[in-house]
PDB file of C-alpha atoms in Angstrom:
ATOM      1  CA  UNK M  10      -3.459  -0.997  22.245  1.00 57.00           C
ATOM      2  CA  UNK M  11      -2.614  -5.005  22.537  1.00 61.00           C
ATOM      3  CA  UNK M  12       1.311  -4.130  21.475  1.00 64.00           C
ATOM      4  CA  UNK M  13       1.076  -1.074  24.282  1.00 65.00           C
ATOM      5  CA  UNK M  14      -0.869  -3.362  26.750  1.00 73.00           C
ATOM      6  CA  UNK M  15       1.512  -6.864  26.046  1.00 73.00           C
ATOM      7  CA  UNK M  16       4.843  -4.893  26.367  1.00 71.00           C
ATOM      8  CA  UNK M  17       3.406  -2.979  30.143  1.00 74.00           C
ATOM      9  CA  UNK M  18       2.539  -6.307  31.518  1.00 76.00           C
ATOM     10  CA  UNK M  19       5.754  -8.304  30.433  1.00 74.00           C
ATOM     11  CA  UNK M  20       8.375  -5.311  31.625  1.00 72.00           C
ATOM     12  CA  UNK M  21       5.850  -4.673  35.427  1.00 74.00           C
ATOM     13  CA  UNK M  22       6.615  -8.455  36.110  1.00 73.00           C
ATOM     14  CA  UNK M  23       9.545  -8.345  34.998  1.00 69.00           C
ATOM     15  CA  UNK M  24      12.769  -8.180  37.987  1.00 69.00           C
ATOM     16  CA  UNK M  25      14.236  -5.295  36.545  1.00 68.00           C
ATOM     17  CA  UNK M  26      17.545  -6.782  35.408  1.00 69.00           C
ATOM     18  CA  UNK M  27      15.660  -8.240  32.712  1.00 69.00           C
ATOM     19  CA  UNK M  28      13.180  -5.505  31.925  1.00 68.00           C
ATOM     20  CA  UNK M  29      14.529  -4.171  28.460  1.00 69.00           C
ATOM     21  CA  UNK M  30      14.674  -7.705  27.149  1.00 70.00           C
ATOM     22  CA  UNK M  31      11.292  -9.185  28.396  1.00 70.00           C
ATOM     23  CA  UNK M  32      10.233  -6.275  26.653  1.00 67.00           C
ATOM     24  CA  UNK M  33      12.039  -6.805  23.800  1.00 70.00           C
ATOM     25  CA  UNK M  34      10.477 -10.581  24.205  1.00 73.00           C
ATOM     26  CA  UNK M  35       7.247  -9.041  22.188  1.00 72.00           C
ATOM     27  CA  UNK M  36       8.539  -7.907  19.074  1.00 73.00           C
ATOM     28  CA  UNK M  37      10.009 -11.257  19.192  1.00 76.00           C
ATOM     29  CA  UNK M  38       6.815 -13.325  18.888  1.00 77.00           C
ATOM     30  CA  UNK M  39       5.512 -10.595  16.748  1.00 77.00           C
ATOM     31  CA  UNK M  40       8.606 -11.746  14.194  1.00 78.00           C
ATOM     32  CA  UNK M  41       7.379 -15.728  14.646  1.00 80.00           C
ATOM     33  CA  UNK M  42       3.533 -14.711  13.715  1.00 79.00           C
ATOM     34  CA  UNK M  43       5.152 -12.823  10.606  1.00 80.00           C
ATOM     35  CA  UNK M  44       7.622 -15.746   9.394  1.00 81.00           C
ATOM     36  CA  UNK M  45       4.505 -18.509  10.130  1.00 81.00           C
ATOM     37  CA  UNK M  46       2.262 -17.916   7.725  1.00 80.00           C
ATOM     38  CA  UNK M  47       4.700 -16.703   4.995  1.00 80.00           C
ATOM     39  CA  UNK M  48       6.133 -20.377   5.422  1.00 81.00           C
ATOM     40  CA  UNK M  49       3.009 -21.829   5.122  1.00 82.00           C
ATOM     41  CA  UNK M  50       2.005 -19.837   2.006  1.00 79.00           C
ATOM     42  CA  UNK M  51       4.443 -22.702  -0.109  1.00 78.00           C
ATOM     43  CA  UNK M  52       1.400 -25.350   0.741  1.00 81.00           C
ATOM     44  CA  UNK M  53      -1.221 -23.803   2.163  1.00 82.00           C
ATOM     45  CA  UNK M  54      -3.864 -20.949   0.510  1.00 81.00           C
ATOM     46  CA  UNK M  55      -5.576 -17.868   1.575  1.00 77.00           C
ATOM     47  CA  UNK M  56      -8.856 -19.155   2.980  1.00 81.00           C
ATOM     48  CA  UNK M  57      -6.824 -22.304   4.637  1.00 83.00           C
ATOM     49  CA  UNK M  58      -4.556 -19.711   6.358  1.00 80.00           C
ATOM     50  CA  UNK M  59      -7.136 -18.150   7.795  1.00 82.00           C
ATOM     51  CA  UNK M  60      -8.804 -20.760   9.153  1.00 83.00           C
ATOM     52  CA  UNK M  61      -5.461 -21.503  10.370  1.00 81.00           C
ATOM     53  CA  UNK M  62      -4.998 -17.883  12.156  1.00 79.00           C
ATOM     54  CA  UNK M  63      -8.323 -18.251  13.712  1.00 82.00           C
ATOM     55  CA  UNK M  64      -7.311 -21.431  15.644  1.00 83.00           C
ATOM     56  CA  UNK M  65      -3.993 -19.443  16.610  1.00 78.00           C
ATOM     57  CA  UNK M  66      -5.940 -16.603  18.033  1.00 78.00           C
ATOM     58  CA  UNK M  67      -8.451 -18.376  19.956  1.00 83.00           C
ATOM     59  CA  UNK M  68      -5.581 -20.925  21.251  1.00 82.00           C
ATOM     60  CA  UNK M  69      -4.376 -17.750  22.417  1.00 76.00           C
ATOM     61  CA  UNK M  70      -7.069 -15.956  24.006  1.00 78.00           C
ATOM     62  CA  UNK M  71      -7.971 -19.214  26.316  1.00 82.00           C
ATOM     63  CA  UNK M  72      -4.440 -19.065  27.493  1.00 77.00           C
ATOM     64  CA  UNK M  73      -4.901 -15.212  28.144  1.00 74.00           C
ATOM     65  CA  UNK M  74      -7.161 -16.806  30.775  1.00 79.00           C
ATOM     66  CA  UNK M  75      -4.681 -18.432  33.117  1.00 77.00           C
ATOM     67  CA  UNK M  76      -2.751 -15.269  33.372  1.00 76.00           C
ATOM     68  CA  UNK M  77      -3.242 -13.280  36.735  1.00 78.00           C
ATOM     69  CA  UNK M  78      -3.555 -10.024  36.991  1.00 79.00           C
ATOM     70  CA  UNK M  79       0.009  -7.563  37.318  1.00 77.00           C
ATOM     71  CA  UNK M  80       1.410  -7.745  40.939  1.00 79.00           C
ATOM     72  CA  UNK M  81       2.249  -3.759  40.759  1.00 78.00           C
ATOM     73  CA  UNK M  82      -1.043  -2.912  39.382  1.00 77.00           C
ATOM     74  CA  UNK M  83      -3.159  -4.514  42.391  1.00 83.00           C
ATOM     75  CA  UNK M  84      -0.960  -3.196  44.571  1.00 83.00           C
ATOM     76  CA  UNK M  85      -2.075   0.405  43.122  1.00 83.00           C
ATOM     77  CA  UNK M  86      -5.476  -0.864  43.095  1.00 83.00           C
ATOM     78  CA  UNK M  87      -5.531  -1.913  46.969  1.00 87.00           C
ATOM     79  CA  UNK M  88      -5.355  -5.332  46.309  1.00 86.00           C
ATOM     80  CA  UNK M  89      -1.991  -6.807  48.260  1.00 86.00           C
ATOM     81  CA  UNK M  90      -2.817 -10.089  49.222  1.00 87.00           C
ATOM     82  CA  UNK M  91      -3.688 -10.598  45.221  1.00 85.00           C
ATOM     83  CA  UNK M  92      -0.588  -8.657  44.899  1.00 83.00           C
ATOM     84  CA  UNK M  93       1.224 -11.505  46.540  1.00 83.00           C
ATOM     85  CA  UNK M  94      -0.206 -14.338  44.843  1.00 83.00           C
ATOM     86  CA  UNK M  95       0.523 -13.071  41.410  1.00 80.00           C
ATOM     87  CA  UNK M  96       4.445 -12.382  42.374  1.00 75.00           C
ATOM     88  CA  UNK M  97       4.289 -16.145  43.609  1.00 76.00           C
ATOM     89  CA  UNK M  98       2.646 -17.620  39.863  1.00 76.00           C
ATOM     90  CA  UNK M  99       4.618 -15.422  38.109  1.00 70.00           C
ATOM     91  CA  UNK M 100       8.102 -15.662  39.795  1.00 64.00           C
ATOM     92  CA  UNK M 101       7.837 -18.918  41.920  1.00 60.00           C
ATOM     93  CA  UNK M 102       8.619 -18.967  45.173  1.00 52.00           C
ATOM     94  CA  UNK M 103      11.781 -17.255  45.645  1.00 49.00           C
ATOM     95  CA  UNK M 104       5.248   7.960  23.273  1.00 48.00           C
ATOM     96  CA  UNK M 105       7.241   9.155  22.308  1.00 74.00           C
ATOM     97  CA  UNK M 106       8.942   9.740  19.684  1.00 67.00           C
ATOM     98  CA  UNK M 107      10.232   6.207  19.272  1.00 70.00           C
ATOM     99  CA  UNK M 108       7.065   5.295  18.568  1.00 70.00           C
ATOM    100  CA  UNK M 109       6.546   7.624  15.512  1.00 72.00           C
ATOM    101  CA  UNK M 110      10.115   6.847  13.924  1.00 76.00           C
ATOM    102  CA  UNK M 111       9.347   3.182  14.367  1.00 76.00           C
ATOM    103  CA  UNK M 112       5.987   3.430  12.555  1.00 74.00           C
ATOM    104  CA  UNK M 113       7.553   6.127  10.253  1.00 78.00           C
ATOM    105  CA  UNK M 114      10.702   3.886   9.446  1.00 78.00           C
ATOM    106  CA  UNK M 115       8.600   1.763   6.848  1.00 79.00           C
ATOM    107  CA  UNK M 116       8.919  -2.089   7.792  1.00 81.00           C
ATOM    108  CA  UNK M 117       5.153  -2.435   7.284  1.00 79.00           C
ATOM    109  CA  UNK M 118       5.803  -1.716   3.313  1.00 80.00           C
ATOM    110  CA  UNK M 119       8.658  -3.931   2.985  1.00 83.00           C
ATOM    111  CA  UNK M 120       6.800  -6.900   5.250  1.00 81.00           C
ATOM    112  CA  UNK M 121       3.363  -6.523   3.726  1.00 81.00           C
ATOM    113  CA  UNK M 122       4.757  -5.586   0.513  1.00 80.00           C
ATOM    114  CA  UNK M 123       8.154  -8.305   0.142  1.00 83.00           C
ATOM    115  CA  UNK M 124       6.515 -10.137  -2.794  1.00 79.00           C
ATOM    116  CA  UNK M 125       6.295  -7.199  -4.900  1.00 80.00           C
ATOM    117  CA  UNK M 126       9.036  -5.228  -3.731  1.00 81.00           C
ATOM    118  CA  UNK M 127      10.798  -8.787  -5.393  1.00 80.00           C
ATOM    119  CA  UNK M 128       8.906  -8.864  -7.463  1.00 79.00           C
ATOM    120  CA  UNK M 129       9.522  -5.968  -9.155  1.00 78.00           C
ATOM    121  CA  UNK M 130      13.228  -6.445  -7.962  1.00 76.00           C
ATOM    122  CA  UNK M 131      12.626  -8.713 -11.005  1.00 74.00           C
ATOM    123  CA  UNK M 132      13.584 -12.036  -8.724  1.00 76.00           C
ATOM    124  CA  UNK M 133      10.967 -14.755 -10.063  1.00 73.00           C
ATOM    125  CA  UNK M 134      10.036 -16.552  -7.075  1.00 76.00           C
ATOM    126  CA  UNK M 135       9.910 -13.963  -4.924  1.00 77.00           C
ATOM    127  CA  UNK M 136       7.923 -16.182  -2.014  1.00 79.00           C
ATOM    128  CA  UNK M 137      12.228 -17.635  -1.134  1.00 81.00           C
ATOM    129  CA  UNK M 138      13.313 -13.672  -0.417  1.00 82.00           C
ATOM    130  CA  UNK M 139      10.221 -12.970   1.445  1.00 82.00           C
ATOM    131  CA  UNK M 140      10.252 -15.866   3.478  1.00 82.00           C
ATOM    132  CA  UNK M 141      13.756 -14.633   4.016  1.00 84.00           C
ATOM    133  CA  UNK M 142      13.313 -11.183   5.085  1.00 83.00           C
ATOM    134  CA  UNK M 143      10.450 -12.615   7.721  1.00 81.00           C
ATOM    135  CA  UNK M 144      13.016 -15.235   8.817  1.00 82.00           C
ATOM    136  CA  UNK M 145      15.897 -12.910   9.195  1.00 84.00           C
ATOM    137  CA  UNK M 146      13.490 -10.643  11.638  1.00 80.00           C
ATOM    138  CA  UNK M 147      13.187 -13.622  13.712  1.00 80.00           C
ATOM    139  CA  UNK M 148      16.946 -14.218  14.224  1.00 81.00           C
ATOM    140  CA  UNK M 149      17.528 -11.179  14.179  1.00 81.00           C
ATOM    141  CA  UNK M 150      15.251  -9.900  17.655  1.00 75.00           C
ATOM    142  CA  UNK M 151      17.619 -12.265  19.532  1.00 79.00           C
ATOM    143  CA  UNK M 152      20.320  -8.998  19.259  1.00 77.00           C
ATOM    144  CA  UNK M 153      18.504  -6.557  21.709  1.00 75.00           C
ATOM    145  CA  UNK M 154      16.820 -10.054  23.800  1.00 72.00           C
ATOM    146  CA  UNK M 155      21.277 -10.209  25.021  1.00 73.00           C
ATOM    147  CA  UNK M 156      22.330  -6.543  24.396  1.00 75.00           C
ATOM    148  CA  UNK M 157      19.563  -4.317  25.091  1.00 75.00           C
ATOM    149  CA  UNK M 158      19.946  -4.245  29.146  1.00 72.00           C
ATOM    150  CA  UNK M 159      23.766  -4.044  28.770  1.00 76.00           C
ATOM    151  CA  UNK M 160      23.994  -1.057  25.964  1.00 75.00           C
ATOM    152  CA  UNK M 161      21.116   0.863  26.956  1.00 74.00           C
ATOM    153  CA  UNK M 162      17.834   1.993  25.043  1.00 77.00           C
ATOM    154  CA  UNK M 163      19.499   5.036  23.538  1.00 78.00           C
ATOM    155  CA  UNK M 164      23.005   3.825  21.961  1.00 82.00           C
ATOM    156  CA  UNK M 165      20.359   1.036  20.009  1.00 83.00           C
ATOM    157  CA  UNK M 166      18.635   3.089  18.670  1.00 84.00           C
ATOM    158  CA  UNK M 167      20.545   5.572  17.163  1.00 86.00           C
ATOM    159  CA  UNK M 168      22.131   2.575  15.641  1.00 87.00           C
ATOM    160  CA  UNK M 169      18.990   1.212  14.272  1.00 86.00           C
ATOM    161  CA  UNK M 170      17.923   4.174  13.191  1.00 87.00           C
ATOM    162  CA  UNK M 171      20.835   5.164  10.933  1.00 89.00           C
ATOM    163  CA  UNK M 172      21.174   1.685  10.155  1.00 90.00           C
ATOM    164  CA  UNK M 173      17.930   1.585   9.022  1.00 89.00           C
ATOM    165  CA  UNK M 174      17.898   4.618   6.843  1.00 89.00           C
ATOM    166  CA  UNK M 175      20.897   3.868   4.926  1.00 91.00           C
ATOM    167  CA  UNK M 176      18.581   0.540   3.692  1.00 89.00           C
ATOM    168  CA  UNK M 177      16.033   2.264   2.620  1.00 88.00           C
ATOM    169  CA  UNK M 178      18.547   4.561   0.762  1.00 89.00           C
ATOM    170  CA  UNK M 179      19.907   1.712  -0.908  1.00 88.00           C
ATOM    171  CA  UNK M 180      16.814  -0.037  -1.894  1.00 85.00           C
ATOM    172  CA  UNK M 181      15.611   3.585  -3.251  1.00 85.00           C
ATOM    173  CA  UNK M 182      18.400   3.873  -5.406  1.00 84.00           C
ATOM    174  CA  UNK M 183      17.877   0.253  -6.509  1.00 80.00           C
ATOM    175  CA  UNK M 184      14.082   1.126  -7.925  1.00 79.00           C
ATOM    176  CA  UNK M 185      15.945   4.072  -9.807  1.00 79.00           C
ATOM    177  CA  UNK M 186      18.385   1.831 -11.259  1.00 74.00           C
ATOM    178  CA  UNK M 187      15.525  -0.306 -12.423  1.00 71.00           C
ATOM    179  CA  UNK M 188      12.915   2.255 -13.566  1.00 67.00           C
ATOM    180  CA  UNK M 189      16.008   3.807 -15.998  1.00 67.00           C
ATOM    181  CA  UNK M 190      16.714   0.797 -17.423  1.00 57.00           C
ATOM    182  CA  UNK M 191      12.989   0.117 -18.078  1.00 53.00           C
ATOM    183  CA  UNK M 192      12.372   2.871 -19.620  1.00 51.00           C
ATOM    184  CA  UNK M 193       8.553   2.378 -17.711  1.00 51.00           C
ATOM    185  CA  UNK M 194       7.025   3.640 -14.735  1.00 46.00           C
ATOM    186  CA  UNK M 195       7.263   1.328 -11.354  1.00 48.00           C
ATOM    187  CA  UNK M 196       4.292   0.155 -11.770  1.00 50.00           C
ATOM    188  CA  UNK M 197       4.543  -0.856 -14.920  1.00 50.00           C
ATOM    189  CA  UNK M 198       7.460  -2.344 -13.950  1.00 48.00           C
ATOM    190  CA  UNK M 199       5.435  -4.494 -11.243  1.00 49.00           C
ATOM    191  CA  UNK M 200       3.135  -5.516 -13.810  1.00 51.00           C
ATOM    192  CA  UNK M 201       4.927  -6.760 -16.438  1.00 49.00           C
ATOM    193  CA  UNK M 202       8.496  -7.832 -15.591  1.00 51.00           C
ATOM    194  CA  UNK M 203      11.411  -7.088 -18.123  1.00 49.00           C
ATOM    195  CA  UNK M 204      12.182  -9.981 -21.193  1.00 47.00           C
ATOM    196  CA  UNK M 205      14.414 -12.195 -20.738  1.00 44.00           C
ATOM    197  CA  UNK M 206      17.343 -10.028 -22.855  1.00 44.00           C
ATOM    198  CA  UNK M 207      17.606  -7.641 -20.815  1.00 50.00           C
ATOM    199  CA  UNK M 208      17.725  -9.493 -17.505  1.00 51.00           C
ATOM    200  CA  UNK M 209      21.248  -9.049 -16.962  1.00 57.00           C
ATOM    201  CA  UNK M 210      20.401  -5.169 -16.333  1.00 57.00           C
ATOM    202  CA  UNK M 211      18.518  -6.511 -13.430  1.00 66.00           C
ATOM    203  CA  UNK M 212      20.106  -8.802 -11.045  1.00 74.00           C
ATOM    204  CA  UNK M 213      23.155  -6.087  -9.356  1.00 75.00           C
ATOM    205  CA  UNK M 214      19.903  -4.238  -8.333  1.00 74.00           C
ATOM    206  CA  UNK M 215      17.544  -7.639  -7.424  1.00 77.00           C
ATOM    207  CA  UNK M 216      20.200  -8.505  -5.780  1.00 82.00           C
ATOM    208  CA  UNK M 217      20.996  -5.153  -3.982  1.00 84.00           C
ATOM    209  CA  UNK M 218      17.393  -4.763  -2.852  1.00 84.00           C
ATOM    210  CA  UNK M 219      17.762  -7.805  -1.219  1.00 86.00           C
ATOM    211  CA  UNK M 220      20.460  -7.590   1.087  1.00 89.00           C
ATOM    212  CA  UNK M 221      19.465  -4.031   1.460  1.00 89.00           C
ATOM    213  CA  UNK M 222      15.547  -5.472   2.375  1.00 89.00           C
ATOM    214  CA  UNK M 223      17.595  -8.418   5.171  1.00 90.00           C
ATOM    215  CA  UNK M 224      19.685  -5.503   6.003  1.00 91.00           C
ATOM    216  CA  UNK M 225      16.945  -3.187   7.353  1.00 90.00           C
ATOM    217  CA  UNK M 226      14.859  -6.124   9.268  1.00 89.00           C
ATOM    218  CA  UNK M 227      18.101  -6.350  10.947  1.00 89.00           C
ATOM    219  CA  UNK M 228      18.914  -3.266  12.193  1.00 89.00           C
ATOM    220  CA  UNK M 229      15.083  -2.165  12.739  1.00 87.00           C
ATOM    221  CA  UNK M 230      14.747  -5.932  15.225  1.00 83.00           C
ATOM    222  CA  UNK M 231      17.386  -4.296  17.201  1.00 80.00           C
ATOM    223  CA  UNK M 232      16.310  -1.135  17.379  1.00 83.00           C
ATOM    224  CA  UNK M 233      13.396   0.691  16.042  1.00 84.00           C
ATOM    225  CA  UNK M 234      11.503  -2.590  16.974  1.00 83.00           C
ATOM    226  CA  UNK M 235      11.380  -3.082  20.245  1.00 82.00           C
ATOM    227  CA  UNK M 236      12.457  -0.649  21.746  1.00 81.00           C
ATOM    228  CA  UNK M 237       9.734   2.260  21.682  1.00 79.00           C
ATOM    229  CA  UNK M 238       7.758  -0.663  22.859  1.00 76.00           C
ATOM    230  CA  UNK M 239      10.537  -1.158  26.459  1.00 76.00           C
ATOM    231  CA  UNK M 240      10.781   2.881  26.673  1.00 73.00           C
ATOM    232  CA  UNK M 241       6.815   3.458  27.130  1.00 69.00           C
ATOM    233  CA  UNK M 242       6.087   0.728  29.236  1.00 68.00           C
ATOM    234  CA  UNK M 243       9.228   2.171  31.738  1.00 67.00           C
ATOM    235  CA  UNK M 244       7.953   5.765  31.509  1.00 59.00           C
ATOM    236  CA  UNK M 245       4.612   4.155  33.117  1.00 57.00           C
ATOM    237  CA  UNK M 246       4.567   5.352  36.933  1.00 55.00           C
TER     238      UNK M 246
END
């Protein structure tokens, strides 16, 4: 899987003092990759976005051709001279249950269905809160870059998991309020937003939905997001 390969590679080439930060770097770039199409979506239709994605993916592939093999892998294969050259190039002349929790946290639902979520919450322009959600993820991922090697993986994972759970619960309560106020099923609320004279009943639930989604992304970004990849790579012999 590209996620696991990228993180294993980053951890293998990184000095031990910054190994956690190196493993987190993958998630930061992934968050930027989510933010960019959200932002470009204001100006381009899906076909143009697809062309842009092909260009970026092709560029990434070409740049990967210059990446040397991991020194530790080369040593394991007995290619010590190539390992020395790779190390000089990279550093200059001087699975587990975490993955289960990561995927069951619901982050993909929030990221991929952000527009639908905020439409259900009755935002008139769901693109703006969706962009906020993807944007906050980028900035939140700087937290593990600074703290993972200081506080350790376990403490950050617990804080992240508890925070994400509370935020998910808050969003569930919000949609229950929307359901009770509208008297309609959730899918009907999505298809037919409430009329103007009933908007005030949705204001609190709408803003609480946005705050909960933003806080969920923050909690996920500094724990459940990067830590499983880092720990997976560190478990490898």
